[in-house]
Amino acid sequence: MASPEVFRNWSRLVQVKPQEVSRPQSLAELQSLVKKSRKVRVLGTGHSFNACVATPDTLIHSDALNRVLHLDAAKKQVKVEAGIKLKDLNPVLWQNGLAFPSLGDIAEQAMGGLVSTGTHGTGLQWGSFSDGQILIGMELVLADGSLLELRADRPEDATFLEAARLGLGCLGVIYSLTYQLDDAHHLEFCSRVVPQEEAADPALYKTHDHFEYFTFPFQDQVLMLTRDRTTRTADKGKLGAWFNDVFMENFLLATVLRLTSLWPSKIASVMGLMTHLASEEHYVGRAYEVMASIRRVRFFEMEYAFPLDQINAALAAYHDVNRFYAQKQGAERYYASFPGEVRFLGGDKGSMLSPTLGQPTSYLAAQVFPSFGPGFERYFRTLEEEFRKIKGRPHWGKLFYRNPMDVYPRFEEWNRIRQSWDPGGKFLNPFAETLVQGRNF
Ligand SMILES: Cc1cc2nc3c(=O)[nH]c(=O)nc-3n(C[C@H](O)[C@H](O)[C@H](O)COP(=O)(O)OP(=O)(O)OC[C@H]3O[C@@H](n4cnc5c(N)ncnc54)[C@H](O)[C@@H]3O)c2cc1C
């Protein structure tokens, strides 16, 4: 047991000192810890933007539970301990000719964290890490320390798996996850700056394997990224990629934004400059290297999921709210300062709390640079009101303020399973209590 230490999430917005911090080294240790603790919450890697990890009680670090337990290349299946980081798992899969079908923007997270928030990439053929088409088995340590195994090939487990595939850390500690994978593959990456109207053509997200674009506040040009499966093998890798190497990974961005925050009204020109600097890129690489980048510039983020055909309405609301706050006077004025991200996803199967609600889904993420001040919360709350008008549902690992449980038809069913597995609320931290009690943040 380590001495108490302050937990800070990746964005540094959330800080809390748990009473106790533990780092179990084995399943048996994890079980006895859960059994004897009053209240526990698990830390993946702290990449969530909201307070889903934060607890004043016992915080369990999952990073020592990071083994590949079983890999069957013929069946294309892998079983891992939930503390393993995606960036450590991807190369192991590659060496065995396997890969996840779709990945998000970074690979720093732990598998248990990815699953508990429904982390996703982009691509209409695939769902998130909580999708029942790929997540076929789980083992959870329940409140009494017992181990519950759930398997997709056992019909009697089906409803429980639907609850556990996206459990918000409230059903138990996930010990292991079993995934059905794809063959290892290469992706051909292309990036281009185009007018927003061009990127809005549905044919693009329907035909490209992984399609997305970045929209810049106060601009009508977007940076469009396509990634398609190819039989070609890696050429120059991603080293030449402007977006990753110069825009996202480079400290220049942070420096420019920090300086701009001293004269925030200049942000529109800076965003314009970014769209001009963005060059066309084209390369082939291993899928997991082409999908994920390293994000060194810290930001705060809210991301909402919408019915597929609502993305243009969501984007219109986003740009309207950006302009609304930029035109306000005095302390009310706030400038959106970071590109927003637009992605598309097939619906997750077999997951009660997936923001996709099982349907093809579009996502819009609004991001802000912290130096632009505390006005971001008012700004996000206004955006959220607009997003809810068009049936938006928040990403569980990002900032949101309105309780979204009213839009989940199976929330009561999920909550009954939660209560039956954890009658004393051992896995409820203040964040989760707020959610299950139907209160807003
Ligand atoms: C720079 C950046 C880029 C991102 N890109 C994307 C993206 O492309 N797509 C996307 O969808 N999201 C993205 N996210 C969000 C991120 O993927 C999610 O918030 C994810 O949950 C973080 O994983 P983590 O391991 O850090 O989990 P944490 O933030 O540590 O935990 C998340 C939740 O999972 C619970 N938990 C963790 N492990 C376990 C376990 N073993 N058992 C039970 N509960 C557990 C925690 O208690 C908490 O409730 C990004 C975040 C950042 C900071």
Coordinates of C-alpha atoms and ligand atoms in Angstrom, one line a residue:
M1 CA 0.0 0.0 0.0
A2 CA 1.5 3.3 -1.0
S3 CA 1.2 6.5 1.1
P4 CA -1.6 8.8 0.0
E5 CA -0.7 10.9 -3.0
V6 CA -2.6 13.5 -4.9
F7 CA -4.4 12.3 -8.0
R8 CA -4.3 14.7 -11.0
N9 CA -5.9 13.8 -14.3
W10 CA -4.1 14.4 -17.6
S11 CA -5.6 17.8 -18.2
R12 CA -4.9 18.9 -14.6
L13 CA -8.5 20.1 -14.1
V14 CA -9.3 17.3 -11.6
Q15 CA -7.2 17.0 -8.4
V16 CA -8.0 15.0 -5.3
K17 CA -6.1 13.3 -2.4
P18 CA -7.5 9.8 -1.8
Q19 CA -7.3 8.5 1.8
E20 CA -5.6 5.4 0.5
V21 CA -3.7 4.5 -2.7
S22 CA -3.1 0.8 -3.6
R23 CA -1.3 -0.9 -6.4
P24 CA -2.3 -4.6 -6.4
Q25 CA 0.2 -7.0 -8.0
S26 CA -2.1 -9.9 -8.6
L27 CA -5.7 -10.9 -8.9
A28 CA -5.7 -12.4 -5.4
E29 CA -4.4 -9.1 -4.0
L30 CA -7.0 -7.1 -5.9
Q31 CA -9.8 -9.3 -4.6
S32 CA -8.7 -9.0 -1.0
L33 CA -8.3 -5.2 -1.3
V34 CA -11.7 -4.8 -2.8
K35 CA -13.3 -7.0 -0.2
K36 CA -11.9 -5.1 2.7
S37 CA -12.2 -1.6 1.4
R38 CA -15.1 0.7 2.2
K39 CA -15.2 2.5 -1.1
V40 CA -12.9 2.0 -4.2
R41 CA -12.3 3.5 -7.5
V42 CA -9.9 2.4 -10.2
L43 CA -7.3 4.5 -12.0
G44 CA -6.5 3.6 -15.6
T45 CA -4.1 6.3 -16.7
G46 CA -6.2 9.4 -15.8
H47 CA -6.8 10.5 -19.3
S48 CA -10.5 11.2 -18.7
F49 CA -11.4 14.9 -18.6
N50 CA -14.0 14.7 -15.9
A51 CA -13.9 13.5 -12.3
C52 CA -14.8 9.8 -13.1
V53 CA -11.7 8.5 -11.4
A54 CA -11.5 11.0 -8.4
T55 CA -12.2 9.5 -5.0
P56 CA -11.6 10.7 -1.4
D57 CA -11.5 7.0 -0.4
T58 CA -9.4 4.1 -1.9
L59 CA -7.8 4.6 -5.3
I60 CA -6.6 1.4 -7.0
H61 CA -3.9 1.9 -9.5
S62 CA -4.3 -0.8 -12.1
D63 CA -0.9 -0.5 -13.8
A64 CA 0.7 -3.6 -12.3
L65 CA -2.1 -5.7 -13.7
N66 CA -0.9 -5.4 -17.2
R67 CA -0.2 -8.9 -18.6
V68 CA -1.4 -10.5 -21.8
L69 CA -3.1 -13.6 -20.3
H70 CA -3.8 -15.5 -23.5
L71 CA -3.4 -14.9 -27.2
D72 CA -4.9 -17.2 -29.8
A73 CA -3.7 -16.0 -33.3
A74 CA -5.8 -18.6 -35.1
K75 CA -9.0 -17.5 -33.4
K76 CA -7.8 -13.9 -33.5
Q77 CA -8.6 -13.4 -29.8
V78 CA -6.7 -11.9 -26.9
K79 CA -7.3 -11.9 -23.2
V80 CA -5.5 -9.2 -21.2
E81 CA -5.4 -7.8 -17.7
A82 CA -7.3 -4.5 -17.7
G83 CA -4.4 -2.4 -16.5
I84 CA -2.4 -3.0 -19.7
K85 CA -1.9 0.2 -21.8
L86 CA -3.1 0.2 -25.4
K87 CA 0.4 1.4 -26.5
D88 CA 1.9 -1.7 -25.0
L89 CA -0.7 -4.0 -26.4
N90 CA -0.7 -2.8 -30.0
P91 CA 2.8 -3.9 -30.8
V92 CA 2.2 -7.3 -29.2
L93 CA -0.8 -7.8 -31.4
W94 CA 1.1 -6.7 -34.5
Q95 CA 3.8 -9.3 -33.8
N96 CA 1.1 -11.9 -33.8
G97 CA -0.6 -10.7 -37.0
L98 CA -3.5 -9.1 -35.2
A99 CA -5.0 -5.6 -34.6
F100 CA -7.9 -3.7 -33.2
P101 CA -10.2 -2.8 -36.1
S102 CA -10.4 0.8 -35.1
L103 CA -8.5 3.0 -32.7
G104 CA -8.8 6.5 -31.1
D105 CA -6.4 9.5 -31.3
I106 CA -4.0 8.3 -28.6
A107 CA -2.8 4.9 -27.2
E108 CA -1.8 6.0 -23.7
Q109 CA -4.9 4.7 -21.9
A110 CA -5.4 1.5 -20.0
M111 CA -7.8 -1.0 -21.5
G112 CA -10.0 -0.9 -18.4
G113 CA -10.3 2.9 -18.8
L114 CA -11.1 2.7 -22.5
V115 CA -13.9 0.2 -21.9
S116 CA -15.4 2.1 -18.9
T117 CA -16.0 5.2 -20.9
G118 CA -16.8 3.9 -24.4
T119 CA -13.6 5.3 -26.0
H120 CA -13.8 5.3 -29.8
G121 CA -12.1 6.1 -33.0
T122 CA -13.7 6.9 -36.3
G123 CA -15.2 4.7 -39.0
L124 CA -18.8 3.7 -39.8
Q125 CA -17.9 0.0 -40.0
W126 CA -16.8 -0.2 -36.4
G127 CA -17.9 0.7 -32.9
S128 CA -16.0 1.7 -29.7
F129 CA -13.9 -0.5 -27.4
S130 CA -17.2 -1.3 -25.6
D131 CA -18.7 -2.8 -28.8
G132 CA -20.1 -6.3 -28.3
Q133 CA -18.8 -7.3 -31.8
I134 CA -15.3 -7.1 -30.4
L135 CA -15.5 -7.2 -26.6
I136 CA -16.5 -10.9 -26.1
G137 CA -15.4 -11.6 -22.5
M138 CA -14.8 -9.8 -19.1
E139 CA -13.9 -10.8 -15.6
L140 CA -14.9 -8.4 -12.8
V141 CA -14.0 -8.3 -9.1
L142 CA -17.3 -7.6 -7.4
A143 CA -17.9 -5.7 -4.1
D144 CA -17.5 -8.9 -2.0
G145 CA -14.2 -9.7 -3.6
S146 CA -15.6 -12.6 -5.8
L147 CA -14.7 -12.9 -9.4
L148 CA -17.4 -12.8 -12.0
E149 CA -16.7 -14.2 -15.5
L150 CA -18.9 -13.0 -18.4
R151 CA -18.7 -14.6 -21.8
A152 CA -20.4 -13.7 -25.1
D153 CA -20.7 -17.4 -26.0
R154 CA -22.9 -18.1 -22.9
P155 CA -26.5 -16.8 -23.6
E156 CA -27.2 -16.5 -19.9
D157 CA -24.4 -13.9 -19.6
A158 CA -25.8 -11.7 -22.4
T159 CA -27.7 -9.1 -20.3
F160 CA -24.9 -8.8 -17.8
L161 CA -22.4 -8.2 -20.6
E162 CA -24.6 -5.5 -22.0
A163 CA -24.4 -3.8 -18.6
A164 CA -20.7 -4.4 -18.0
R165 CA -19.3 -3.5 -21.5
L166 CA -19.7 0.2 -20.5
G167 CA -20.0 0.1 -16.8
L168 CA -18.6 3.6 -15.8
G169 CA -16.4 1.9 -13.2
C170 CA -19.6 1.3 -11.1
L171 CA -20.1 -2.5 -11.4
G172 CA -16.9 -3.8 -10.1
V173 CA -13.2 -3.7 -10.9
I174 CA -12.5 -5.1 -14.4
Y175 CA -9.8 -7.6 -14.0
S176 CA -9.6 -8.9 -17.6
L177 CA -11.0 -8.3 -21.1
T178 CA -11.2 -10.6 -24.0
Y179 CA -11.3 -9.2 -27.6
Q180 CA -12.1 -10.6 -31.0
L181 CA -9.6 -8.9 -33.3
D182 CA -8.8 -8.2 -37.0
D183 CA -5.8 -9.1 -39.0
A184 CA -2.9 -6.7 -38.7
H185 CA -3.2 -4.2 -41.5
H186 CA -1.7 -1.0 -42.9
L187 CA -3.5 2.2 -43.5
E188 CA -3.0 4.8 -46.1
F189 CA -3.2 8.3 -44.6
C190 CA -4.2 11.5 -46.4
S191 CA -4.8 15.0 -45.0
R192 CA -6.1 18.0 -46.9
V193 CA -7.5 21.4 -46.0
V194 CA -10.9 21.8 -47.7
P195 CA -14.0 24.0 -47.3
Q196 CA -16.3 22.7 -44.6
E197 CA -19.1 22.1 -47.3
E198 CA -16.8 19.6 -49.1
A199 CA -16.0 17.7 -45.9
A200 CA -19.7 17.5 -45.1
D201 CA -20.5 15.2 -48.0
P202 CA -21.8 12.0 -46.5
A203 CA -20.2 10.0 -49.3
L204 CA -16.9 10.6 -47.5
Y205 CA -17.7 9.0 -44.2
K206 CA -19.6 6.3 -46.0
T207 CA -16.7 5.3 -48.3
H208 CA -13.5 5.9 -46.3
D209 CA -12.6 3.3 -43.6
H210 CA -11.6 6.0 -41.1
F211 CA -12.8 9.5 -41.9
E212 CA -12.7 12.6 -39.7
Y213 CA -12.0 16.3 -39.8
F214 CA -10.9 19.1 -37.6
T215 CA -13.0 22.3 -37.6
F216 CA -11.3 25.5 -36.6
P217 CA -13.2 28.2 -34.6
F218 CA -14.1 31.2 -36.7
Q219 CA -13.0 29.5 -40.0
D220 CA -14.9 27.8 -42.7
Q221 CA -11.9 25.6 -43.8
V222 CA -11.4 22.2 -42.2
L223 CA -8.5 19.8 -42.0
M224 CA -9.8 16.5 -43.4
L225 CA -8.1 13.2 -42.6
T226 CA -8.7 9.9 -44.4
R227 CA -7.2 6.5 -43.4
D228 CA -7.9 3.5 -45.6
R229 CA -6.9 -0.1 -45.4
T230 CA -4.2 -0.9 -48.0
T231 CA -2.2 -3.9 -49.1
R232 CA 0.8 -1.5 -49.5
T233 CA 3.3 -1.6 -46.7
A234 CA 4.8 1.3 -44.8
D235 CA 6.6 3.9 -46.8
K236 CA 8.1 6.8 -44.9
G237 CA 6.0 6.1 -41.8
K238 CA 4.3 9.0 -40.1
L239 CA 7.4 11.0 -39.6
G240 CA 6.5 13.6 -42.3
A241 CA 3.0 14.1 -41.1
W242 CA 2.4 17.7 -40.6
F243 CA -0.6 17.4 -38.4
N244 CA 1.0 15.0 -35.8
D245 CA 4.5 16.3 -35.9
V246 CA 4.1 20.0 -36.2
F247 CA 0.5 20.8 -35.2
M248 CA -0.3 18.4 -32.4
E249 CA 3.0 17.1 -31.1
N250 CA 4.9 20.3 -31.3
F251 CA 5.3 22.7 -28.4
L252 CA 5.0 25.5 -30.9
L253 CA 1.3 25.1 -30.7
A254 CA 1.2 25.6 -26.9
T255 CA 3.5 28.6 -27.2
V256 CA 1.4 30.3 -29.8
L257 CA -1.8 29.6 -27.9
R258 CA -0.3 30.8 -24.6
L259 CA 0.8 34.0 -26.3
T260 CA -2.5 34.4 -28.0
S261 CA -4.4 34.1 -24.7
L262 CA -2.8 37.4 -23.7
W263 CA -4.6 39.0 -26.7
P264 CA -7.5 36.5 -27.1
S265 CA -9.3 38.5 -29.8
K266 CA -6.4 37.5 -32.2
I267 CA -7.5 33.9 -32.0
A268 CA -9.5 34.1 -35.2
S269 CA -6.3 35.1 -37.1
V270 CA -4.3 32.3 -35.4
M271 CA -6.9 29.7 -36.4
G272 CA -6.8 31.1 -39.9
L273 CA -3.0 30.8 -40.0
M274 CA -3.3 27.2 -38.8
T275 CA -5.5 26.3 -41.7
H276 CA -3.0 28.0 -44.1
L277 CA 0.0 26.2 -42.6
A278 CA -1.7 22.8 -42.8
S279 CA -0.1 20.9 -45.7
E280 CA -1.2 17.9 -47.6
E281 CA 0.2 14.7 -46.3
H282 CA 0.1 11.2 -47.7
Y283 CA 1.8 8.1 -46.3
V284 CA 1.3 4.4 -45.4
G285 CA 2.0 2.8 -42.0
R286 CA 0.9 0.2 -39.5
A287 CA -2.7 0.9 -38.5
Y288 CA -1.9 1.5 -34.8
E289 CA 0.9 3.9 -35.7
V290 CA -1.2 5.8 -38.3
M291 CA -4.3 6.1 -36.0
A292 CA -2.7 7.3 -32.7
S293 CA -0.6 10.4 -32.1
I294 CA 1.1 11.9 -29.1
R295 CA -0.7 14.8 -27.5
R296 CA 1.6 16.9 -25.5
V297 CA -0.5 20.1 -25.5
R298 CA -3.0 19.9 -22.7
F299 CA -6.6 21.0 -23.3
F300 CA -10.1 20.5 -21.9
E301 CA -12.7 18.7 -23.9
M302 CA -16.4 18.1 -24.3
E303 CA -17.5 15.5 -26.9
Y304 CA -21.1 14.8 -27.8
A305 CA -22.6 11.9 -29.9
F306 CA -25.5 12.6 -32.3
P307 CA -27.7 10.7 -34.7
L308 CA -25.6 10.5 -37.9
D309 CA -27.6 13.1 -39.8
Q310 CA -27.4 15.7 -37.0
I311 CA -23.7 16.5 -37.5
N312 CA -24.3 19.6 -39.6
A313 CA -26.7 20.9 -37.0
A314 CA -24.2 20.2 -34.3
L315 CA -21.5 22.0 -36.3
A316 CA -23.7 25.0 -36.9
A317 CA -24.5 25.2 -33.2
Y318 CA -20.7 25.0 -32.4
H319 CA -19.8 27.9 -34.7
D320 CA -22.8 30.0 -33.5
V321 CA -21.8 29.5 -29.8
N322 CA -18.2 30.3 -30.7
R323 CA -19.3 33.6 -32.3
F324 CA -21.9 34.3 -29.5
Y325 CA -19.2 34.2 -26.8
A326 CA -16.6 36.1 -28.8
Q327 CA -19.1 39.0 -29.2
K328 CA -20.0 39.3 -25.5
Q329 CA -18.7 42.1 -23.5
G330 CA -16.3 42.2 -20.5
A331 CA -15.9 39.1 -18.3
E332 CA -18.6 37.3 -20.3
R333 CA -16.5 37.3 -23.4
Y334 CA -14.8 34.0 -24.2
Y335 CA -12.9 32.8 -27.2
A336 CA -12.9 29.2 -28.4
S337 CA -9.2 28.4 -28.9
F338 CA -8.7 24.9 -30.2
P339 CA -9.9 22.9 -33.2
G340 CA -13.0 20.8 -32.8
E341 CA -13.0 17.2 -34.1
V342 CA -15.7 15.5 -36.1
R343 CA -15.9 11.7 -36.3
F344 CA -18.3 8.9 -37.3
L345 CA -19.0 5.5 -35.8
G346 CA -21.1 2.4 -36.3
G347 CA -23.4 1.7 -33.4
D348 CA -22.0 -0.4 -30.5
K349 CA -23.8 -3.7 -30.2
G350 CA -24.7 -5.1 -26.8
S351 CA -23.9 -2.1 -24.5
M352 CA -26.7 -0.5 -22.5
L353 CA -24.9 2.8 -21.9
S354 CA -23.1 3.3 -25.2
P355 CA -23.6 6.9 -26.4
T356 CA -24.2 5.4 -29.8
L357 CA -27.5 3.9 -28.6
G358 CA -26.7 1.1 -31.0
Q359 CA -27.1 3.3 -34.1
P360 CA -24.6 4.9 -36.6
T361 CA -23.4 8.0 -34.8
S362 CA -21.6 11.2 -35.5
Y363 CA -19.4 12.8 -32.8
L364 CA -18.3 16.4 -32.3
A365 CA -15.6 17.3 -29.8
A366 CA -15.1 20.9 -28.7
Q367 CA -11.7 21.5 -27.2
V368 CA -10.3 24.6 -25.4
F369 CA -6.8 25.7 -24.4
P370 CA -6.7 26.2 -20.6
S371 CA -4.9 29.6 -20.7
F372 CA -8.0 31.2 -22.2
G373 CA -9.4 31.2 -18.7
P374 CA -12.3 29.9 -16.6
G375 CA -15.0 31.1 -19.1
F376 CA -14.7 27.6 -20.7
E377 CA -17.3 26.2 -18.3
R378 CA -20.0 28.7 -19.3
Y379 CA -19.1 28.1 -22.9
F380 CA -19.3 24.3 -22.6
R381 CA -22.6 24.5 -20.7
T382 CA -24.1 26.6 -23.5
L383 CA -22.8 24.2 -26.1
E384 CA -24.3 21.4 -24.2
E385 CA -27.7 23.0 -24.1
E386 CA -27.6 23.3 -27.9
F387 CA -26.3 19.8 -28.3
R388 CA -29.1 18.3 -26.2
K389 CA -31.7 20.0 -28.5
I390 CA -30.4 17.7 -31.3
K391 CA -30.4 14.5 -29.2
G392 CA -26.8 14.7 -28.1
R393 CA -25.3 12.3 -25.6
P394 CA -22.0 13.1 -23.9
H395 CA -18.8 11.0 -24.1
W396 CA -18.5 9.4 -20.6
G397 CA -14.9 10.3 -20.2
K398 CA -15.1 14.0 -21.1
L399 CA -16.6 17.1 -19.6
F400 CA -20.4 17.3 -19.3
Y401 CA -22.7 19.0 -16.8
R402 CA -26.3 17.8 -17.5
N403 CA -27.1 14.3 -16.4
P404 CA -27.7 12.3 -19.6
M405 CA -29.3 9.2 -18.0
D406 CA -32.8 10.4 -19.3
V407 CA -31.7 9.6 -22.9
Y408 CA -30.8 6.0 -22.1
P409 CA -33.8 3.7 -22.4
R410 CA -32.0 1.0 -20.5
F411 CA -30.6 3.1 -17.7
E412 CA -33.0 1.7 -15.0
E413 CA -32.1 -1.9 -16.1
W414 CA -28.4 -1.1 -15.9
N415 CA -28.9 0.5 -12.5
R416 CA -30.8 -2.5 -11.1
I417 CA -27.9 -4.8 -12.1
R418 CA -25.4 -2.3 -10.5
Q419 CA -27.4 -2.3 -7.3
S420 CA -27.7 -6.1 -7.2
W421 CA -23.9 -6.5 -7.7
D422 CA -22.9 -3.6 -5.4
P423 CA -25.8 -3.0 -2.9
G424 CA -23.6 -0.9 -0.6
G425 CA -22.4 1.4 -3.4
K426 CA -18.7 0.5 -2.9
F427 CA -17.8 1.6 -6.4
L428 CA -19.6 4.9 -6.3
N429 CA -17.4 8.0 -6.1
P430 CA -19.0 11.5 -6.0
F431 CA -19.1 11.6 -9.8
A432 CA -20.9 8.3 -10.2
E433 CA -23.3 9.0 -7.3
T434 CA -24.3 12.2 -9.1
L435 CA -25.0 10.2 -12.2
V436 CA -27.0 7.4 -10.7
Q437 CA -29.0 9.8 -8.5
G438 CA -30.0 11.7 -11.7
R439 CA -28.5 15.0 -10.5
N440 CA -26.6 17.5 -12.8
F441 CA -23.0 18.5 -12.3
Ligands
LIG1 C1 -5.2 13.5 -25.2 C2 -6.5 12.7 -25.1 C3 -7.0 12.1 -26.3 C4 -8.1 11.3 -26.2 N1 -8.6 10.7 -27.4 C5 -9.8 10.0 -27.3 C6 -10.3 9.5 -28.5 O1 -9.7 9.5 -29.6 N2 -11.5 8.8 -28.5 C7 -12.2 8.8 -27.3 O2 -13.3 8.2 -27.3 N3 -11.7 9.2 -26.1 C8 -10.5 9.9 -26.1 N4 -10.0 10.4 -25.0 C9 -10.7 10.1 -23.7 C10 -10.1 8.8 -23.0 O3 -9.9 7.8 -24.0 C11 -11.1 8.2 -22.0 O4 -11.4 9.2 -21.1 C12 -10.5 7.0 -21.3 O5 -11.4 6.5 -20.4 C13 -9.2 7.2 -20.6 O6 -8.6 6.0 -20.3 P1 -7.8 5.9 -18.9 O7 -7.1 4.6 -18.9 O8 -6.9 7.1 -18.7 O9 -9.0 5.8 -17.9 P2 -9.2 6.7 -16.6 O10 -9.4 8.1 -17.0 O11 -8.1 6.5 -15.6 O12 -10.5 6.1 -16.1 C14 -11.7 6.2 -16.8 C15 -12.9 5.5 -16.1 O13 -12.6 4.1 -16.1 C16 -12.6 3.5 -14.8 N5 -11.7 2.4 -14.8 C17 -10.4 2.4 -15.2 N6 -9.9 1.1 -15.1 C18 -10.9 0.3 -14.6 C19 -11.0 -1.0 -14.2 N7 -10.0 -1.9 -14.4 N8 -12.1 -1.5 -13.7 C20 -13.2 -0.6 -13.5 N9 -13.1 0.7 -13.8 C21 -12.0 1.2 -14.4 C22 -12.2 4.7 -13.9 O14 -12.6 4.5 -12.5 C23 -13.0 5.8 -14.6 O15 -14.3 5.8 -14.2 C24 -8.8 11.1 -25.0 C25 -8.3 11.7 -23.8 C26 -7.2 12.5 -23.9 C27 -6.6 13.1 -22.6

